[in-house]
Short mmCIF file of C-alpha atoms in Angstrom, two decimals:
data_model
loop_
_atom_site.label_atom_id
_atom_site.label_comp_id
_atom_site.label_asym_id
_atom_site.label_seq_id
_atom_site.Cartn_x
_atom_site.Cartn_y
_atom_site.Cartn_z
CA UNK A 1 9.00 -16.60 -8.20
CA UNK A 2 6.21 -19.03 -7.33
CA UNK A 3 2.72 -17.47 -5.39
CA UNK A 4 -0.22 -18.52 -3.91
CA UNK A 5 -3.14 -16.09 -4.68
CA UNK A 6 -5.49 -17.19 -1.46
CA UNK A 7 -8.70 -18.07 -2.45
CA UNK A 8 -11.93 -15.12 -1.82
CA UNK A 9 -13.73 -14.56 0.78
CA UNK A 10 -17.89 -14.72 0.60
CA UNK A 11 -20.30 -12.53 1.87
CA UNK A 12 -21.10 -13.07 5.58
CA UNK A 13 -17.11 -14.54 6.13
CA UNK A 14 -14.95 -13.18 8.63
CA UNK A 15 -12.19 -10.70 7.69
CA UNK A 16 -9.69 -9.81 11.00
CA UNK A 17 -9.39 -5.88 11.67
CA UNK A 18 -5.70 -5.47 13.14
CA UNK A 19 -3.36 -3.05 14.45
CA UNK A 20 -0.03 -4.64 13.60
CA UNK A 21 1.76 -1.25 13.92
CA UNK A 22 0.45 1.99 15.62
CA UNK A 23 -3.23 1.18 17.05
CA UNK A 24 -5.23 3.66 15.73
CA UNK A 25 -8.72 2.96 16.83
CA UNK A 26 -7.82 3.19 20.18
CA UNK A 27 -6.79 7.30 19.68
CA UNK A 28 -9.93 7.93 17.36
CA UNK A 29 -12.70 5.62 18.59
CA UNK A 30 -15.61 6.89 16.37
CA UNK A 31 -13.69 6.49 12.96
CA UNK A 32 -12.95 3.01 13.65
CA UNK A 33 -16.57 2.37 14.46
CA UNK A 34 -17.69 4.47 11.35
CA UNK A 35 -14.86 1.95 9.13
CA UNK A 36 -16.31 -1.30 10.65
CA UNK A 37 -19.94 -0.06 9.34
CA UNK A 38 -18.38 0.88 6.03
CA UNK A 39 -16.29 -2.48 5.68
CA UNK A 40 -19.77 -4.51 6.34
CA UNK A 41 -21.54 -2.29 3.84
CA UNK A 42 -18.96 -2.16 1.11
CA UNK A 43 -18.04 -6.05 1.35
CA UNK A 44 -20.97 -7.87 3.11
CA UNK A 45 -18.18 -9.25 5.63
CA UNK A 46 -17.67 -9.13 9.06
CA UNK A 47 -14.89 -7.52 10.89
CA UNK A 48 -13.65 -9.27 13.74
CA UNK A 49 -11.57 -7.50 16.15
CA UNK A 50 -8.19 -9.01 17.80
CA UNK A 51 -6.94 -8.20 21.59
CA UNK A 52 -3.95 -5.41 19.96
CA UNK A 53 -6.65 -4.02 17.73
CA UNK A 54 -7.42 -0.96 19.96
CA UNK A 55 -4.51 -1.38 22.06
CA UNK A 56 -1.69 1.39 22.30
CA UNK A 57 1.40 0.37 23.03
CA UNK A 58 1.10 -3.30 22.42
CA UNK A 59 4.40 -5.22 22.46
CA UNK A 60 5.48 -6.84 18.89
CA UNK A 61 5.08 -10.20 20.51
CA UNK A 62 1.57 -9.48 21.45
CA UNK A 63 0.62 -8.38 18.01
CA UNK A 64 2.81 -10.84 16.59
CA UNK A 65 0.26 -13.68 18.79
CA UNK A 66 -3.02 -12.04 17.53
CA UNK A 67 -1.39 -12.42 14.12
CA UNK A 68 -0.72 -16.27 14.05
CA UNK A 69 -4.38 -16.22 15.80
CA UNK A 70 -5.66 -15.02 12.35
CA UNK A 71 -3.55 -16.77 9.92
CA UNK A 72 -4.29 -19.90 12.32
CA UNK A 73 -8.38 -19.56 12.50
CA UNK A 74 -10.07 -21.35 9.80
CA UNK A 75 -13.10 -18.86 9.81
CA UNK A 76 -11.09 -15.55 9.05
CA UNK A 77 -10.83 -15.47 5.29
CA UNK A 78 -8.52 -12.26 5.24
CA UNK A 79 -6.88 -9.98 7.39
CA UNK A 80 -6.89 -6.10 6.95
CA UNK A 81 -4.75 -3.55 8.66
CA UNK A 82 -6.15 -0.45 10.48
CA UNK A 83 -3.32 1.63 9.79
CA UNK A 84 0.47 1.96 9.79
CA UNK A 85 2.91 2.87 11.84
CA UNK A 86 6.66 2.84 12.38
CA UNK A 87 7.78 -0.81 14.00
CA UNK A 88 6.13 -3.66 12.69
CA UNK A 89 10.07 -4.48 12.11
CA UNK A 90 9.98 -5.66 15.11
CA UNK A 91 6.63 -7.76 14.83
CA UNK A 92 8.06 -9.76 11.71
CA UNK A 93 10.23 -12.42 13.54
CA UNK A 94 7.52 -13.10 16.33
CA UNK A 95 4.90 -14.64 13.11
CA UNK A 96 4.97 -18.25 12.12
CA UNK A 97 5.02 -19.05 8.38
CA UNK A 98 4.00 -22.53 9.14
CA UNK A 99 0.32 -21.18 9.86
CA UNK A 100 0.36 -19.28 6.96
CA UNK A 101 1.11 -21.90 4.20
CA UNK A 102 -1.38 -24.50 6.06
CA UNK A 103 -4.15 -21.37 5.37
CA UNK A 104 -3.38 -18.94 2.97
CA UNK A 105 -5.35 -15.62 3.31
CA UNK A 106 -4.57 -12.38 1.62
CA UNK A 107 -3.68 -9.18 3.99
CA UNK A 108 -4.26 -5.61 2.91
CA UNK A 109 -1.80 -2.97 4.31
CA UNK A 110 0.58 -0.22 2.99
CA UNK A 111 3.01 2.10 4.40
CA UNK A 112 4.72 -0.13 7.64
CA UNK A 113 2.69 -2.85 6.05
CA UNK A 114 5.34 -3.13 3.97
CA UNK A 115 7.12 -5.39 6.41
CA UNK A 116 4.48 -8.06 6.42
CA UNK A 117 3.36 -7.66 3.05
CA UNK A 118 7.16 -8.62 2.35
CA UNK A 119 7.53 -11.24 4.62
CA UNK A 120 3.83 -12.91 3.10
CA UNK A 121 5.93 -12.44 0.20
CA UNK A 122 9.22 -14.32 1.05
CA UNK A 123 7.02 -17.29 1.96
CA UNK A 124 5.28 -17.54 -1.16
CA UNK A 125 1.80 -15.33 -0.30
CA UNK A 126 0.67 -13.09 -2.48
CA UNK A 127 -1.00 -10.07 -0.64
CA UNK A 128 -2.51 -6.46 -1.19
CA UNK A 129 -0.62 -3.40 -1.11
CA UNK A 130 -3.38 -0.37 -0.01
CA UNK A 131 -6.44 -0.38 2.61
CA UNK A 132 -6.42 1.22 5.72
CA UNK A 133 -9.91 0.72 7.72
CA UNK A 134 -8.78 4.29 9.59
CA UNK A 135 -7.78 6.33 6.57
CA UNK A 136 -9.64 5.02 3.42
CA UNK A 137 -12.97 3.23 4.78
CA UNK A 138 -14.02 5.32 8.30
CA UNK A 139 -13.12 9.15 7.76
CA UNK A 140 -15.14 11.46 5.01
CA UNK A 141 -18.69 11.32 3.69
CA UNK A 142 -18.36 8.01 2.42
CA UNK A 143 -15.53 5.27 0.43
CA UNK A 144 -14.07 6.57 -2.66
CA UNK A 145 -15.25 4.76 -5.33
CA UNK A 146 -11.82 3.63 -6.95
CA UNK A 147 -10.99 2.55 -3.27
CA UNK A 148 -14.61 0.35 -2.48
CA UNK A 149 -13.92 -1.05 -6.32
CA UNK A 150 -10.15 -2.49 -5.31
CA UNK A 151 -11.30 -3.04 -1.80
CA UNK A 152 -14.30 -5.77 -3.33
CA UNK A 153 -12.15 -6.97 -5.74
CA UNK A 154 -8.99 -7.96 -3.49
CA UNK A 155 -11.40 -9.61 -1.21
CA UNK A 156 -14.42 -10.73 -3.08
CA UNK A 157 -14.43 -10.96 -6.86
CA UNK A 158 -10.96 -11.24 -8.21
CA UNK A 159 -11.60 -9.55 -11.54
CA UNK A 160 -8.95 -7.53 -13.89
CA UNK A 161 -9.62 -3.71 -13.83
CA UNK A 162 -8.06 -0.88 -15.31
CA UNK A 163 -6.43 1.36 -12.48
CA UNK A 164 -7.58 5.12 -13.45
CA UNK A 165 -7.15 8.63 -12.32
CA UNK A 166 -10.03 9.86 -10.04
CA UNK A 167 -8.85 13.64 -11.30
CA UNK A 168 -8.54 14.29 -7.50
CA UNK A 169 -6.60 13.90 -5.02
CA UNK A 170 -5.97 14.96 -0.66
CA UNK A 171 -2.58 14.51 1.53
CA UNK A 172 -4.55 14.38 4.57
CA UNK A 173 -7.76 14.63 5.90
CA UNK A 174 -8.98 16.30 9.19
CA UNK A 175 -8.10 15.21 12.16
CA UNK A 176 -9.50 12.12 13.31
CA UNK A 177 -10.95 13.54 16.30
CA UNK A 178 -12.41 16.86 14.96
CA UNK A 179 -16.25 16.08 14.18
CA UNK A 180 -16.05 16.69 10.57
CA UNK A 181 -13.46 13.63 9.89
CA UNK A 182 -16.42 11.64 10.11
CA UNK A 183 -18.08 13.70 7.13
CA UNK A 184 -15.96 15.64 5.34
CA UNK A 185 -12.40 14.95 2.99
CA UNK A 186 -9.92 16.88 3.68
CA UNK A 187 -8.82 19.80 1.10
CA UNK A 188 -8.99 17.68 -2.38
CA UNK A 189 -6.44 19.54 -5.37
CA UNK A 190 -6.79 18.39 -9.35
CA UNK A 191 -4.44 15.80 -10.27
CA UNK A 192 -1.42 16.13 -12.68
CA UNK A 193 -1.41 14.00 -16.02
CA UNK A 194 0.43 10.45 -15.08
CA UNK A 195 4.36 10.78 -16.48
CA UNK A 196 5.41 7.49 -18.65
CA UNK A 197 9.02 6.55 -19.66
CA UNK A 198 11.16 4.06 -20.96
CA UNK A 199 10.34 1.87 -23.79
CA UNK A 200 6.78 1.99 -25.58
CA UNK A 201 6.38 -1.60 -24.90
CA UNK A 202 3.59 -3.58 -22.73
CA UNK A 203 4.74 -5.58 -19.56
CA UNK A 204 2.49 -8.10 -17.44
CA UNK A 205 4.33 -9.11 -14.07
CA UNK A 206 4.09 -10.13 -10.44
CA UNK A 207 4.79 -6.66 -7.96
CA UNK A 208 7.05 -6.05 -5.34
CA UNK A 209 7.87 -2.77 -3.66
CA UNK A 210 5.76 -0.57 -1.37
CA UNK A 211 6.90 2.51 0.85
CA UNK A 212 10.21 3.69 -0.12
CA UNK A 213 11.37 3.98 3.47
CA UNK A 214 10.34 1.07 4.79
CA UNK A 215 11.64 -0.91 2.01
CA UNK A 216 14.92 0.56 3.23
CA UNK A 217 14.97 -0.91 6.82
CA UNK A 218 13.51 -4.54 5.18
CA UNK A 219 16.97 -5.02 2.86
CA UNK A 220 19.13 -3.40 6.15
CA UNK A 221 17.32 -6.41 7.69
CA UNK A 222 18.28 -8.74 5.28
CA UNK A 223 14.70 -9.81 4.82
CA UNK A 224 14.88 -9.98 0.66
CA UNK A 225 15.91 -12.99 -1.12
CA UNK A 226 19.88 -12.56 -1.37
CA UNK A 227 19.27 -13.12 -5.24
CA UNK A 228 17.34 -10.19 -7.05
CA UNK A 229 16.44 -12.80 -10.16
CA UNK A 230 13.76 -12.98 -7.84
CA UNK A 231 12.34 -10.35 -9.29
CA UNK A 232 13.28 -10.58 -12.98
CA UNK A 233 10.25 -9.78 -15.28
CA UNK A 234 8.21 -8.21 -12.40
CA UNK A 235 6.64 -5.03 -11.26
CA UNK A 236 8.33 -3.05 -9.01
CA UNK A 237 5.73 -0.82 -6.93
CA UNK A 238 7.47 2.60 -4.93
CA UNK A 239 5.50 5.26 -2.99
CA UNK A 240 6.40 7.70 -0.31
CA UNK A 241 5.16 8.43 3.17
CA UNK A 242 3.40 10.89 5.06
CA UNK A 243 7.25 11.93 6.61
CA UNK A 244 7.38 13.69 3.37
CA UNK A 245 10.97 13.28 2.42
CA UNK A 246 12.86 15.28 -0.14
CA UNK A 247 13.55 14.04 -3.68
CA UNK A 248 17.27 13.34 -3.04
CA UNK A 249 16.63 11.40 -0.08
CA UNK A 250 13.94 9.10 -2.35
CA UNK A 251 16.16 9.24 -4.97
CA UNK A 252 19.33 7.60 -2.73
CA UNK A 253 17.32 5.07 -1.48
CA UNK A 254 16.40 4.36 -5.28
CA UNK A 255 20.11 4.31 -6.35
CA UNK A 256 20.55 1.69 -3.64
CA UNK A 257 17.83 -0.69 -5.26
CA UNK A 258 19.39 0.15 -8.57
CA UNK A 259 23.17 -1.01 -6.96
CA UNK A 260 21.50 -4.43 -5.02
CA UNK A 261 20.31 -5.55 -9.02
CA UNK A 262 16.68 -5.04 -8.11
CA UNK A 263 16.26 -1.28 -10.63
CA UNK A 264 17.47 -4.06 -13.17
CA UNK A 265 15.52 -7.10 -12.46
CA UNK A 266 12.60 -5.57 -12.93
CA UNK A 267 10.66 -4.84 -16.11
CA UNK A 268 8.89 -2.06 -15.05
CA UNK A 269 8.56 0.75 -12.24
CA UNK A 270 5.27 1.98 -10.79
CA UNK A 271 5.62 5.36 -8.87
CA UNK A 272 2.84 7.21 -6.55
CA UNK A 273 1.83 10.50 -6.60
CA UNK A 274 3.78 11.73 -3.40
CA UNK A 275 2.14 13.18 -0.71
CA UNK A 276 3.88 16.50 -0.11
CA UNK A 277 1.84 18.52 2.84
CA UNK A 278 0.72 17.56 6.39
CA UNK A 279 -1.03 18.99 9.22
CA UNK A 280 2.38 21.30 9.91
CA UNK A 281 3.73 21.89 6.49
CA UNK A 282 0.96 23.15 3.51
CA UNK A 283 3.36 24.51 0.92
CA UNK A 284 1.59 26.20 -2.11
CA UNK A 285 -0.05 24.70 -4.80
CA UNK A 286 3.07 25.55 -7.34
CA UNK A 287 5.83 24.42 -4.30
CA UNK A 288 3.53 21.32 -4.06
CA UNK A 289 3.74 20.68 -7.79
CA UNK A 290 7.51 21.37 -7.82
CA UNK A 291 7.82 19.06 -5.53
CA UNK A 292 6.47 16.26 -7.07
CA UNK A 293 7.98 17.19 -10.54
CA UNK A 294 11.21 17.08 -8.61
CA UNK A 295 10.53 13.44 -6.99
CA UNK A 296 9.03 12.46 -10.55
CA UNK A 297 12.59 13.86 -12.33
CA UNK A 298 14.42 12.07 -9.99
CA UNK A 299 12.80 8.55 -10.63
CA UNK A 300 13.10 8.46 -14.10
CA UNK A 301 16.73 9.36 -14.37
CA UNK A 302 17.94 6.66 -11.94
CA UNK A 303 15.50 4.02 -13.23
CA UNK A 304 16.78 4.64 -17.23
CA UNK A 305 20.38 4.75 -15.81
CA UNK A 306 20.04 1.29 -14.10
CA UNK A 307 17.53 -0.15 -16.31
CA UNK A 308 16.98 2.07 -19.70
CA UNK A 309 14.30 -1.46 -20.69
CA UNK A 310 12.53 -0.48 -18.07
CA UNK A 311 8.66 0.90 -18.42
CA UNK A 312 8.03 4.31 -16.29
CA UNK A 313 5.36 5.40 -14.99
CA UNK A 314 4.99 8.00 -12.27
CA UNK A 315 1.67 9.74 -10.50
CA UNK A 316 -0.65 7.20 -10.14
CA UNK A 317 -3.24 7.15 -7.10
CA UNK A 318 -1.92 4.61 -4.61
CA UNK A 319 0.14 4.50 -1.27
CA UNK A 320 -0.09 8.15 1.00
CA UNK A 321 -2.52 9.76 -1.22
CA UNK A 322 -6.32 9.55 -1.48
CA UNK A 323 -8.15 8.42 -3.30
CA UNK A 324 -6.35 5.06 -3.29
CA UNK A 325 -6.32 2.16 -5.54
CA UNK A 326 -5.34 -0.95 -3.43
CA UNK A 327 -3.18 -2.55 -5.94
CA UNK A 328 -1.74 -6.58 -5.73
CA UNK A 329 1.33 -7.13 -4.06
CA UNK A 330 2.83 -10.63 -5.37
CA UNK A 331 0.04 -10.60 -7.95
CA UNK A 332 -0.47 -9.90 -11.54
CA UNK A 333 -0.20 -6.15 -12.96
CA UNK A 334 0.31 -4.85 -16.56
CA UNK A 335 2.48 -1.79 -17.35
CA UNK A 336 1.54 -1.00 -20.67
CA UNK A 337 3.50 1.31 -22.19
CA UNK A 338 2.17 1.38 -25.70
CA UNK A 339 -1.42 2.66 -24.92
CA UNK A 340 -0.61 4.38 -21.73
CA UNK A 341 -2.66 2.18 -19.47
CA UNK A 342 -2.04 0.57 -15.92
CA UNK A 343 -4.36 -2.72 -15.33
CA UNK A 344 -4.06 -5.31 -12.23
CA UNK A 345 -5.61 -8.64 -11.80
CA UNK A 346 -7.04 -9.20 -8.67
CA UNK A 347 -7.31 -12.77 -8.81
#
C-alpha cells in the first residue's frame, strides 16, 4: 500500500495540541502547562491549542471541527494528541479526508489514537504511533530520553534509529494532581530480556496495528480495507491498554486477526511490554512477570499457528508503558531477526 510520509516540521512551526478523545488538560491543568514547556524545549515548536483541547465532554463533532481546523491550516505542520481515551470512534466519521490529502501532516497518538491513526492510514497518511503531551512530555522530572529522541525525530529530523531497551520501565505514574507528578516517575521495575520468534530472517516493512482493543472496535466498524493484501510484507504493531486485560482475552482478539488474513499478511509481529498494574491493582513483582510471560506465550503460539514465516518479537518499550519509543505507523520499520535488532525510519 501506497503512503505519504508528510514532510518535517522546522523549529519555530506550529504543531496543534488536541484532545480528540478524553480532554485531559482540563482535569490536570499544571501537567499540561508543564508538557507545553517541555514540547517547546524538546522540539523548538510551538504548541497551539484548539477550542476541545481543555474541554471535557466535548461532542465528537466538535472535536471532529477542531480537527479539519488543523489538517486545514497551512501553518500547523503536525498535530499531537494529549492523551487517549475511549470514543474517538465516534469522532472518525465527522473528519474530512479531502483536507488531509490537500496538506499532509503527521499526527502522534496511541491507545484510542488508534482510530485516527487508522483512518490517516486508510487515506494514504502515514502517521506516528506513541506521544502523549499528558503522559510522556508533562509528568516526572523531565522527558525520557528514548521518548525526546523519537519525539524529534517523528517531527523534526527524520533519521533511522535503532529502537533499544531503556532497562526500565513504570505502568503508571502518580496521579496527575498529586504535586509530585510534576517531579517524580512513578515506581520504575528492571525490564525483562525482549522474546524473538519465528524465522532468523531480517524484514523491512510499512506498520499497522496499535492497541489491541481498539483495533477490535475499528474492524467491528468495518474501517480496514476489506482485502488484508493490504498488508502483505508489512509490520504489524500490537500493544495493550491500561484496562489491563487477561492473556486469553488478548489472545482472542489475536486469533480474530489471524482468521480476517491479517496474522498472515504480515511479515512480522511487534508486541509491547504489557502494562499489568494500575492505581487499584499492584500485583507482585513475580504475578507481574507471570503475567506478561503469559501474554508473551500466548502471542507467539497464535502468530506461528497463523503465520509460522512470521518474525516475533515481544517486550519492547512502546504503547502503555514508559519509557516509550514513538514508533511509525504507515512508515518504514525493520524486524531483524538475524541479529536481534528492531530499527524504524522516521522519514
Amino acid at each position: 500500500m501506497k503512503l505519504v510520509s508528510p514532510r518535517k516540521a522546522e523549529a519555530g512551526d506550529k504543531v496543534a495540541v488536541m484532545s480528540p478523545s478524553f480532554a485531559a488538560p482540563a482535569v490536570a491543568p499544571a501537567v499540561h502547562q508543564q508538557a507545553l514547556r517541555r514540547l517547546r524545549e524538546v522540539t523548538g515548536l510551538v504548541p497551539v491549542e484548539f477550542p476541545t483541547t481543555r474541554r471535557l465532554g466535548a461532542s465528537a463533532r466538535d472535536r471532529a471541527d477542531d480537527l479539519n481546523a488543523a489538517f486545514a491550516d497551512p501553518q500547523i505542520r503536525a498535530v499531537l494528541a494529549t492523551i487517549g481515551g475511549d470514543d474517538q470512534i465516534t469522532v472518525i466519521p465527522h473528519l474530512d479526508a479531502g483536507l488531509l490529502a490537500l496538506d499532509p501532516k503527521p499526527f502522534l497518538g496511541y491507545s484510542d489514537n488508534t482510530n485516527l491513526l487508522n483512518w490517516l492510514w486508510t487515506n494514504g497518511v502515514a502517521g506516528f504511533y506513541g506521544g502523549s503531551t499528558q503522559v510522556h512530555l508533562g509528568p516526572g522530572p523531565r522527558v525520557d530520553p528514548i521518548h525526546g529522541q523519537s519525539l524529534r525525530a517523528a517531527l523534526l529530523t527524520g533519521e533511522r534509529i535503532e529502537i533499544t531497551e531503556p532497562g526500565e520501565s513504570e505502568d503508571i505514574g502518580h496521579d496527575w494532581n498529586d504535586p509530585r507528578a510534576l517531579t517524580e516517575f512513578g515506581e520504575r521495575d528492571p525490564t525483562e530480556p525482549w522474546v524473538w520468534s519465528g524465522p532468523r530472517t531480517s524484514v523491512t516493512g510499512r506498520t499497522w496495528g496499535g492497541c489491541i482493543e481498539v483495533i477490535q472496535w475499528i474492524l467491528t466498524a468495518g474501517r480496514f480495507p476489506h482485502d488484508p493484501t493490504a498488508l502483505d510484507g508489512g509490520i504489524l504493531l500490537l500493544e495493550s491498554s491500561e484496562e489491563l486485560i487477561p492473556a486469553r482475552e488478548f489472545g482472542w482478539i489475536l486469533r480474530s486477526l489471524g482468521e480476517r488474513g491479517i496474522l498472515t499478511a504480515v511479515s512480522a509481529v511487534v508486541v509491547a511490554r504489557p502494562p499489568t498494574s494500575d492505581f487499584t491493582v499492584r500485583p507482585s513483582p513475580e504475578a507481574r512477570r507471570a503475567k506478561r510471560a503469559e501474554q508473551r506465550d500466548t502471542v507467539i503460539d497464535l502468530v506461528a499457528r497463523y503465520n509460522p514465516e512470521a518474525v516475533i518479537v515481544v517486550g519492547a518499550p512502546f504503547g502503555h508503558t514508559r519509557p516509550q519509543w514513538i514508533l511509525p505507523y504507515g512508515g518504514f520499520m525493520t524486524v531483524d531477526g538475524v541479529n536481534r535488532r528492531l530499527f524504524a525510519d522516521y522519514g
